């Protein structure tokens, strides 16, 4: 009885401020995982006007990866109660066809109105799902104690600074010590887990990372930025689908996962 009154209250408060509850978003990511494991997108509460994108291309969901049953070894999600958005990173290393899938979902009135996934497999940027799995599992993404949480703007600024610094050497990135980056199958912390191995050099060319789409979760210190990464894919220099997924602690970057899709084998490099 008390619980249902509480959920009613949360429901009303949610409507009033157009926010989503964490629980509601958790149910959505749970359903997403179940749908992908079963290969049944109809397990998801989809809005009639759902827009579904894979690798930045609009698709019919019934023709997409969600109709393919996938063995999932590991998954990690963020819950953005302000934007009513979720982020899920799926590692499917022992699936017959290994994948790493980064998915952002938007919720409108309890239904999923948008799904966009960057789906990498063999031939994508330094792809190795076995290695990705072993490193992501070792990382600690426990909730941040309430009195130590960063604001949404601090979290977002840290990720933006990282992306901006690739072409602007004047941008200061708040790297933590330690900081490690999982990029395809490569882990920069492999040799030394206690140091900052995230620092990126400045690319010797001029580009801007555009079309940034965010999911921000202060409770997990989490940030995902979907973006178009120019230059890296020689056959798609205008920008290829990419995600950067951050853990931020005390304003400093602790982990970065990059998942980048290539049109040519290893982006033609
Ligand atoms: C997905 O992650 C959740 C939370 O860690 C876990 O409980 C669940 O078992 C995972 N599902 C799969 C299919 O691995
Ligand atoms: C992928 O990573 C695993 C674990 O690090 C390694 O054993 C394997 O050789 C790698 N595969 C390729 C094709 O490099
Ligand atoms: C480079 O970064 C600095 C420091 O944030 C900023 O003042 C400057 O406008 C940036 N330059 C460009 C070309 O964006
Ligand atoms: C790791 O890096 C730290 C900081 O640079 C250094 O003090 C430490 O000796 C290194 N550890 C190893 C095993 O190389
Ligand atoms: C890079 O391009 C931007 C926009 O075209 C321009 O404002 C900036 O000055 C350029 N920076 C360099 C270092 O060439
Ligand atoms: C995009 O996603 C699909 C999954 O449907 C995958 O098979 C494909 O290789 C990916 N890459 C590109 C460049 O489209």
CSV table of C-alpha atoms and ligand atoms in Angstrom, one decimal:
chain,number,residue,atom,x,y,z
A,1,UNK,CA,0.0,0.0,0.0
A,2,UNK,CA,2.7,2.5,1.1
A,3,UNK,CA,4.8,1.5,-1.9
A,4,UNK,CA,2.0,2.1,-4.4
A,5,UNK,CA,1.2,5.5,-2.9
A,6,UNK,CA,4.9,6.3,-3.2
A,7,UNK,CA,5.0,5.2,-6.9
A,8,UNK,CA,1.9,7.2,-7.5
A,9,UNK,CA,3.6,10.3,-6.0
A,10,UNK,CA,6.7,9.7,-8.0
A,11,UNK,CA,4.6,9.2,-11.1
A,12,UNK,CA,2.8,12.6,-10.6
A,13,UNK,CA,6.1,14.3,-9.8
A,14,UNK,CA,7.6,12.8,-12.9
A,15,UNK,CA,4.8,14.1,-15.1
A,16,UNK,CA,4.9,17.5,-13.5
A,17,UNK,CA,8.6,18.0,-14.2
A,18,UNK,CA,8.8,15.9,-17.4
A,19,UNK,CA,11.5,13.8,-15.8
A,20,UNK,CA,11.7,10.0,-15.8
A,21,UNK,CA,12.3,7.9,-12.7
A,22,UNK,CA,15.5,5.8,-12.4
A,23,UNK,CA,13.4,2.7,-11.9
A,24,UNK,CA,11.4,3.3,-15.1
A,25,UNK,CA,14.6,3.7,-17.0
A,26,UNK,CA,16.1,0.6,-15.4
A,27,UNK,CA,13.0,-1.4,-16.6
A,28,UNK,CA,13.6,-0.1,-20.1
A,29,UNK,CA,17.3,-1.2,-20.2
A,30,UNK,CA,16.4,-4.6,-18.7
A,31,UNK,CA,13.8,-5.0,-21.4
A,32,UNK,CA,16.3,-4.0,-24.0
A,33,UNK,CA,18.8,-6.7,-22.8
A,34,UNK,CA,16.0,-9.3,-22.8
A,35,UNK,CA,14.9,-8.3,-26.3
A,36,UNK,CA,18.4,-8.5,-27.7
A,37,UNK,CA,19.1,-11.9,-26.0
A,38,UNK,CA,15.8,-13.3,-27.4
A,39,UNK,CA,16.0,-11.6,-30.8
A,40,UNK,CA,12.5,-10.1,-30.1
A,41,UNK,CA,12.1,-6.3,-30.4
A,42,UNK,CA,8.4,-6.8,-29.5
A,43,UNK,CA,9.5,-7.3,-25.9
A,44,UNK,CA,10.2,-3.5,-25.8
A,45,UNK,CA,7.5,-0.8,-25.1
A,46,UNK,CA,7.9,0.9,-28.5
A,47,UNK,CA,6.2,4.1,-29.4
A,48,UNK,CA,4.2,4.0,-32.6
A,49,UNK,CA,6.5,6.6,-34.1
A,50,UNK,CA,9.8,4.9,-33.0
A,51,UNK,CA,12.9,6.1,-34.9
A,52,UNK,CA,15.4,3.3,-35.0
A,53,UNK,CA,19.0,3.9,-36.2
A,54,UNK,CA,22.0,1.5,-36.6
A,55,UNK,CA,25.4,3.0,-37.3
A,56,UNK,CA,23.7,6.4,-37.9
A,57,UNK,CA,21.3,4.9,-40.6
A,58,UNK,CA,17.6,5.0,-40.1
A,59,UNK,CA,16.2,1.4,-40.3
A,60,UNK,CA,13.1,-0.6,-39.8
A,61,UNK,CA,13.6,-2.2,-36.3
A,62,UNK,CA,12.3,-5.5,-37.7
A,63,UNK,CA,15.3,-5.5,-40.1
A,64,UNK,CA,17.8,-4.7,-37.4
A,65,UNK,CA,20.1,-6.5,-35.0
A,66,UNK,CA,17.3,-6.8,-32.4
A,67,UNK,CA,15.7,-9.6,-34.4
A,68,UNK,CA,19.0,-11.6,-34.0
A,69,UNK,CA,19.3,-13.5,-30.7
A,70,UNK,CA,22.7,-12.4,-29.3
A,71,UNK,CA,24.5,-14.1,-26.4
A,72,UNK,CA,25.5,-11.2,-24.1
A,73,UNK,CA,28.5,-11.6,-21.8
A,74,UNK,CA,28.3,-8.3,-20.1
A,75,UNK,CA,26.3,-5.1,-20.1
A,76,UNK,CA,26.5,-1.7,-18.4
A,77,UNK,CA,23.9,1.1,-18.4
A,78,UNK,CA,23.4,4.8,-17.6
A,79,UNK,CA,20.2,6.4,-16.6
A,80,UNK,CA,19.6,10.0,-17.5
A,81,UNK,CA,16.4,11.0,-15.6
A,82,UNK,CA,16.6,14.6,-16.8
A,83,UNK,CA,16.6,13.7,-20.5
A,84,UNK,CA,14.5,10.5,-20.1
A,85,UNK,CA,17.4,8.7,-21.8
A,86,UNK,CA,19.4,5.6,-21.3
A,87,UNK,CA,22.7,4.3,-22.5
A,88,UNK,CA,23.7,0.6,-22.6
A,89,UNK,CA,27.0,-0.9,-23.6
A,90,UNK,CA,26.7,-4.6,-24.6
A,91,UNK,CA,29.6,-6.9,-25.0
A,92,UNK,CA,28.9,-10.1,-26.9
A,93,UNK,CA,32.3,-11.8,-27.1
A,94,UNK,CA,31.2,-15.4,-27.0
A,95,UNK,CA,28.3,-14.9,-29.4
A,96,UNK,CA,28.9,-16.7,-32.8
A,97,UNK,CA,29.2,-13.3,-34.3
A,98,UNK,CA,31.0,-11.1,-31.7
A,99,UNK,CA,29.8,-7.6,-31.2
A,100,UNK,CA,30.2,-4.5,-29.0
A,101,UNK,CA,26.9,-2.5,-29.1
A,102,UNK,CA,26.4,1.0,-27.7
A,103,UNK,CA,22.8,2.0,-27.5
A,104,UNK,CA,21.0,5.2,-26.6
A,105,UNK,CA,17.3,5.2,-26.0
A,106,UNK,CA,14.9,8.1,-25.5
A,107,UNK,CA,11.6,7.7,-23.7
A,108,UNK,CA,8.4,9.7,-24.3
A,109,UNK,CA,5.5,9.1,-22.0
A,110,UNK,CA,6.7,5.7,-21.0
A,111,UNK,CA,7.4,4.5,-24.5
A,112,UNK,CA,10.6,4.2,-26.5
A,113,UNK,CA,10.6,6.9,-29.1
A,114,UNK,CA,14.1,6.6,-30.4
A,115,UNK,CA,16.8,3.9,-30.4
A,116,UNK,CA,20.3,4.5,-31.8
A,117,UNK,CA,23.1,2.0,-31.8
A,118,UNK,CA,26.7,2.0,-32.8
A,119,UNK,CA,27.3,-1.7,-33.5
A,120,UNK,CA,30.9,-2.8,-34.0
A,121,UNK,CA,32.1,-6.2,-35.1
A,122,UNK,CA,35.2,-7.7,-36.8
A,123,UNK,CA,36.9,-5.1,-39.0
A,124,UNK,CA,35.7,-2.1,-37.0
A,125,UNK,CA,38.3,0.1,-35.2
A,126,UNK,CA,40.8,-2.2,-33.5
A,127,UNK,CA,37.9,-4.5,-32.7
A,128,UNK,CA,38.4,-7.4,-30.3
A,129,UNK,CA,35.4,-8.2,-28.2
A,130,UNK,CA,37.3,-10.8,-26.1
A,131,UNK,CA,39.7,-8.3,-25.0
A,132,UNK,CA,37.0,-5.6,-24.5
A,133,UNK,CA,35.1,-8.0,-22.3
A,134,UNK,CA,38.0,-8.9,-20.1
A,135,UNK,CA,38.9,-5.3,-19.4
A,136,UNK,CA,35.4,-3.8,-19.0
A,137,UNK,CA,34.6,-6.5,-16.4
A,138,UNK,CA,37.5,-5.5,-14.3
A,139,UNK,CA,36.5,-1.9,-14.0
A,140,UNK,CA,34.7,-0.4,-11.0
A,141,UNK,CA,31.6,1.6,-12.0
A,142,UNK,CA,29.9,1.4,-8.6
A,143,UNK,CA,27.5,4.3,-7.7
A,144,UNK,CA,29.3,7.4,-6.5
A,145,UNK,CA,28.5,8.3,-2.8
A,146,UNK,CA,25.9,11.0,-2.8
A,147,UNK,CA,28.1,13.7,-1.2
A,148,UNK,CA,30.8,13.1,-3.9
A,149,UNK,CA,28.7,13.3,-7.0
A,150,UNK,CA,29.5,15.7,-9.8
A,151,UNK,CA,26.9,17.9,-11.4
A,152,UNK,CA,25.6,17.2,-14.9
A,153,UNK,CA,27.5,20.2,-16.3
A,154,UNK,CA,30.9,19.1,-14.7
A,155,UNK,CA,30.4,15.6,-16.1
A,156,UNK,CA,29.5,16.9,-19.6
A,157,UNK,CA,32.3,19.4,-19.7
A,158,UNK,CA,34.9,16.7,-18.9
A,159,UNK,CA,33.8,14.6,-21.9
A,160,UNK,CA,33.5,17.6,-24.2
A,161,UNK,CA,37.0,18.8,-23.3
A,162,UNK,CA,38.4,15.3,-24.1
A,163,UNK,CA,36.8,15.4,-27.6
A,164,UNK,CA,37.8,19.1,-28.2
A,165,UNK,CA,41.4,18.5,-27.1
A,166,UNK,CA,42.0,16.2,-30.1
A,167,UNK,CA,42.3,19.2,-32.4
A,168,UNK,CA,42.8,22.0,-29.9
A,169,UNK,CA,45.9,21.7,-27.8
A,170,UNK,CA,44.8,24.6,-25.6
A,171,UNK,CA,41.9,22.7,-24.1
A,172,UNK,CA,42.7,21.3,-20.7
A,173,UNK,CA,41.3,17.8,-20.1
A,174,UNK,CA,40.6,16.8,-16.5
A,175,UNK,CA,42.3,13.4,-16.7
A,176,UNK,CA,42.4,11.5,-13.4
A,177,UNK,CA,45.2,9.4,-12.1
A,178,UNK,CA,44.6,6.7,-12.8
A,179,UNK,CA,42.8,7.0,-16.1
A,180,UNK,CA,42.5,4.1,-18.7
A,181,UNK,CA,41.0,4.0,-22.1
A,182,UNK,CA,39.4,0.9,-23.7
A,183,UNK,CA,39.5,1.5,-27.4
A,184,UNK,CA,38.2,-1.4,-29.5
A,185,UNK,CA,40.4,-4.3,-28.1
A,186,UNK,CA,43.2,-2.1,-26.7
A,187,UNK,CA,43.5,-1.1,-23.1
A,188,UNK,CA,45.8,1.8,-22.4
A,189,UNK,CA,46.1,0.7,-18.7
A,190,UNK,CA,47.4,-2.7,-19.6
A,191,UNK,CA,51.0,-2.0,-18.6
A,192,UNK,CA,50.2,0.2,-15.6
A,193,UNK,CA,46.8,0.4,-13.9
A,194,UNK,CA,47.8,3.2,-11.5
A,195,UNK,CA,48.8,5.9,-13.9
A,196,UNK,CA,47.0,8.2,-16.4
A,197,UNK,CA,47.3,6.5,-19.8
A,198,UNK,CA,44.4,8.4,-21.4
A,199,UNK,CA,46.1,11.5,-22.7
A,200,UNK,CA,45.5,12.0,-26.4
A,201,UNK,CA,47.9,13.7,-28.7
A,202,UNK,CA,46.7,16.7,-30.8
A,203,UNK,CA,45.7,15.5,-34.3
A,204,UNK,CA,47.8,17.3,-36.9
A,205,UNK,CA,44.6,18.2,-38.8
A,206,UNK,CA,41.7,20.5,-38.2
A,207,UNK,CA,38.3,18.9,-37.6
A,208,UNK,CA,35.5,19.2,-35.1
A,209,UNK,CA,33.6,16.3,-33.5
A,210,UNK,CA,30.0,17.1,-34.4
A,211,UNK,CA,26.5,15.7,-33.8
A,212,UNK,CA,27.2,15.0,-30.1
A,213,UNK,CA,24.3,13.2,-28.4
A,214,UNK,CA,24.6,12.8,-24.6
A,215,UNK,CA,23.5,10.5,-21.8
A,216,UNK,CA,24.5,11.8,-18.4
A,217,UNK,CA,24.2,9.9,-15.1
A,218,UNK,CA,25.6,11.7,-12.0
A,219,UNK,CA,24.8,8.7,-9.7
A,220,UNK,CA,27.2,6.5,-11.7
A,221,UNK,CA,29.5,9.3,-12.7
A,222,UNK,CA,28.6,8.3,-16.2
A,223,UNK,CA,28.6,10.0,-19.6
A,224,UNK,CA,28.1,8.7,-23.1
A,225,UNK,CA,28.7,10.9,-26.1
A,226,UNK,CA,27.5,9.5,-29.5
A,227,UNK,CA,29.2,11.5,-32.2
A,228,UNK,CA,30.5,11.6,-35.8
A,229,UNK,CA,34.2,11.0,-35.7
A,230,UNK,CA,35.7,12.6,-38.8
A,231,UNK,CA,39.1,11.7,-40.4
A,232,UNK,CA,39.6,8.3,-38.8
A,233,UNK,CA,37.7,6.3,-41.5
A,234,UNK,CA,39.5,7.0,-44.8
A,235,UNK,CA,36.4,6.0,-46.7
A,236,UNK,CA,34.2,8.3,-44.7
A,237,UNK,CA,36.2,11.3,-43.8
A,238,UNK,CA,33.1,13.4,-43.0
A,239,UNK,CA,32.6,11.3,-39.9
A,240,UNK,CA,31.9,7.7,-38.9
A,241,UNK,CA,29.6,6.6,-36.0
A,242,UNK,CA,31.4,6.5,-32.7
A,243,UNK,CA,30.7,6.6,-29.0
A,244,UNK,CA,32.8,7.7,-26.1
A,245,UNK,CA,31.6,6.4,-22.7
A,246,UNK,CA,33.1,8.0,-19.6
A,247,UNK,CA,33.4,7.4,-15.9
A,248,UNK,CA,34.1,10.6,-14.1
A,249,UNK,CA,35.0,10.7,-10.4
A,250,UNK,CA,35.5,14.0,-8.6
A,251,UNK,CA,35.4,15.9,-11.9
A,252,UNK,CA,38.2,13.8,-13.3
A,253,UNK,CA,38.1,11.2,-16.1
A,254,UNK,CA,38.7,7.6,-14.7
A,255,UNK,CA,37.7,5.4,-17.7
A,256,UNK,CA,36.9,6.0,-21.4
A,257,UNK,CA,35.5,3.4,-23.7
A,258,UNK,CA,35.5,4.1,-27.4
A,259,UNK,CA,33.4,2.2,-29.8
A,260,UNK,CA,33.9,3.2,-33.4
A,261,UNK,CA,32.3,1.7,-36.6
A,262,UNK,CA,34.3,1.6,-39.8
A,263,UNK,CA,33.1,1.3,-43.4
A,264,UNK,CA,36.5,0.0,-44.6
A,265,UNK,CA,38.4,-2.8,-42.7
A,266,UNK,CA,39.9,-1.1,-39.6
A,267,UNK,CA,38.8,2.2,-41.1
A,268,UNK,CA,41.2,1.7,-44.0
A,269,UNK,CA,44.3,2.0,-41.7
B,1,LIG,C1,23.1,-7.2,-17.6
B,1,LIG,O1,23.6,-6.4,-16.5
B,1,LIG,C2,22.9,-6.6,-15.3
B,1,LIG,C3,23.4,-5.6,-14.3
B,1,LIG,O2,24.8,-5.8,-14.1
B,1,LIG,C4,22.9,-8.0,-14.9
B,1,LIG,O3,22.2,-8.2,-13.7
B,1,LIG,C5,22.4,-8.9,-16.0
B,1,LIG,O4,22.5,-10.3,-15.7
B,1,LIG,C6,23.1,-8.6,-17.3
B,1,LIG,N1,22.5,-9.4,-18.4
B,1,LIG,C7,23.2,-10.2,-19.2
B,1,LIG,C8,22.4,-10.9,-20.3
B,1,LIG,O5,24.4,-10.4,-19.1
B,2,LIG,C1,41.8,-10.7,-28.9
B,2,LIG,O1,42.2,-10.5,-27.6
B,2,LIG,C2,42.4,-11.7,-26.9
B,2,LIG,C3,42.5,-11.4,-25.4
B,2,LIG,O2,43.4,-10.4,-25.2
B,2,LIG,C4,43.6,-12.4,-27.5
B,2,LIG,O3,43.9,-13.6,-26.9
B,2,LIG,C5,43.4,-12.6,-29.0
B,2,LIG,O4,44.5,-13.1,-29.6
B,2,LIG,C6,43.0,-11.3,-29.7
B,2,LIG,N1,42.5,-11.6,-31.0
B,2,LIG,C7,43.1,-11.0,-32.1
B,2,LIG,C8,42.5,-11.4,-33.4
B,2,LIG,O5,44.0,-10.2,-32.0
B,3,LIG,C1,40.8,26.2,-28.2
B,3,LIG,O1,40.6,26.1,-26.9
B,3,LIG,C2,40.7,27.3,-26.2
B,3,LIG,C3,40.7,27.0,-24.7
B,3,LIG,O2,39.4,26.4,-24.4
B,3,LIG,C4,39.7,28.3,-26.6
B,3,LIG,O3,39.8,29.5,-26.0
B,3,LIG,C5,39.8,28.5,-28.1
B,3,LIG,O4,38.7,29.3,-28.6
B,3,LIG,C6,39.8,27.2,-28.9
B,3,LIG,N1,40.1,27.4,-30.3
B,3,LIG,C7,39.2,27.0,-31.2
B,3,LIG,C8,39.7,27.2,-32.7
B,3,LIG,O5,38.2,26.4,-31.0
B,4,LIG,C1,53.0,3.0,-12.7
B,4,LIG,O1,53.0,4.5,-12.9
B,4,LIG,C2,53.3,5.1,-11.7
B,4,LIG,C3,53.1,6.6,-11.9
B,4,LIG,O2,53.8,7.0,-13.1
B,4,LIG,C4,54.6,4.8,-11.2
B,4,LIG,O3,54.9,5.4,-9.9
B,4,LIG,C5,54.7,3.3,-11.0
B,4,LIG,O4,56.0,2.9,-10.6
B,4,LIG,C6,54.3,2.5,-12.2
B,4,LIG,N1,54.2,1.1,-11.9
B,4,LIG,C7,54.7,0.2,-12.7
B,4,LIG,C8,54.4,-1.2,-12.3
B,4,LIG,O5,55.4,0.5,-13.7
B,5,LIG,C1,40.1,25.1,-37.8
B,5,LIG,O1,38.9,25.4,-38.5
B,5,LIG,C2,38.0,26.3,-37.8
B,5,LIG,C3,36.7,26.4,-38.5
B,5,LIG,O2,36.8,26.2,-39.9
B,5,LIG,C4,38.7,27.7,-37.7
B,5,LIG,O3,37.9,28.6,-37.0
B,5,LIG,C5,40.1,27.5,-37.0
B,5,LIG,O4,40.8,28.7,-37.0
B,5,LIG,C6,40.9,26.4,-37.6
B,5,LIG,N1,42.1,26.1,-36.8
B,5,LIG,C7,43.3,25.9,-37.3
B,5,LIG,C8,44.4,25.6,-36.3
B,5,LIG,O5,43.5,25.9,-38.5
B,6,LIG,C1,26.6,-1.6,-38.7
B,6,LIG,O1,25.7,-2.4,-38.0
B,6,LIG,C2,25.4,-3.7,-38.5
B,6,LIG,C3,24.5,-4.4,-37.6
B,6,LIG,O2,23.2,-4.4,-38.2
B,6,LIG,C4,26.7,-4.4,-38.8
B,6,LIG,O3,26.4,-5.7,-39.3
B,6,LIG,C5,27.5,-3.6,-39.8
B,6,LIG,O4,28.7,-4.3,-40.1
B,6,LIG,C6,27.8,-2.3,-39.1
B,6,LIG,N1,28.7,-1.5,-39.9
B,6,LIG,C7,28.5,-0.6,-40.9
B,6,LIG,C8,29.6,0.1,-41.4
B,6,LIG,O5,27.3,-0.4,-41.3
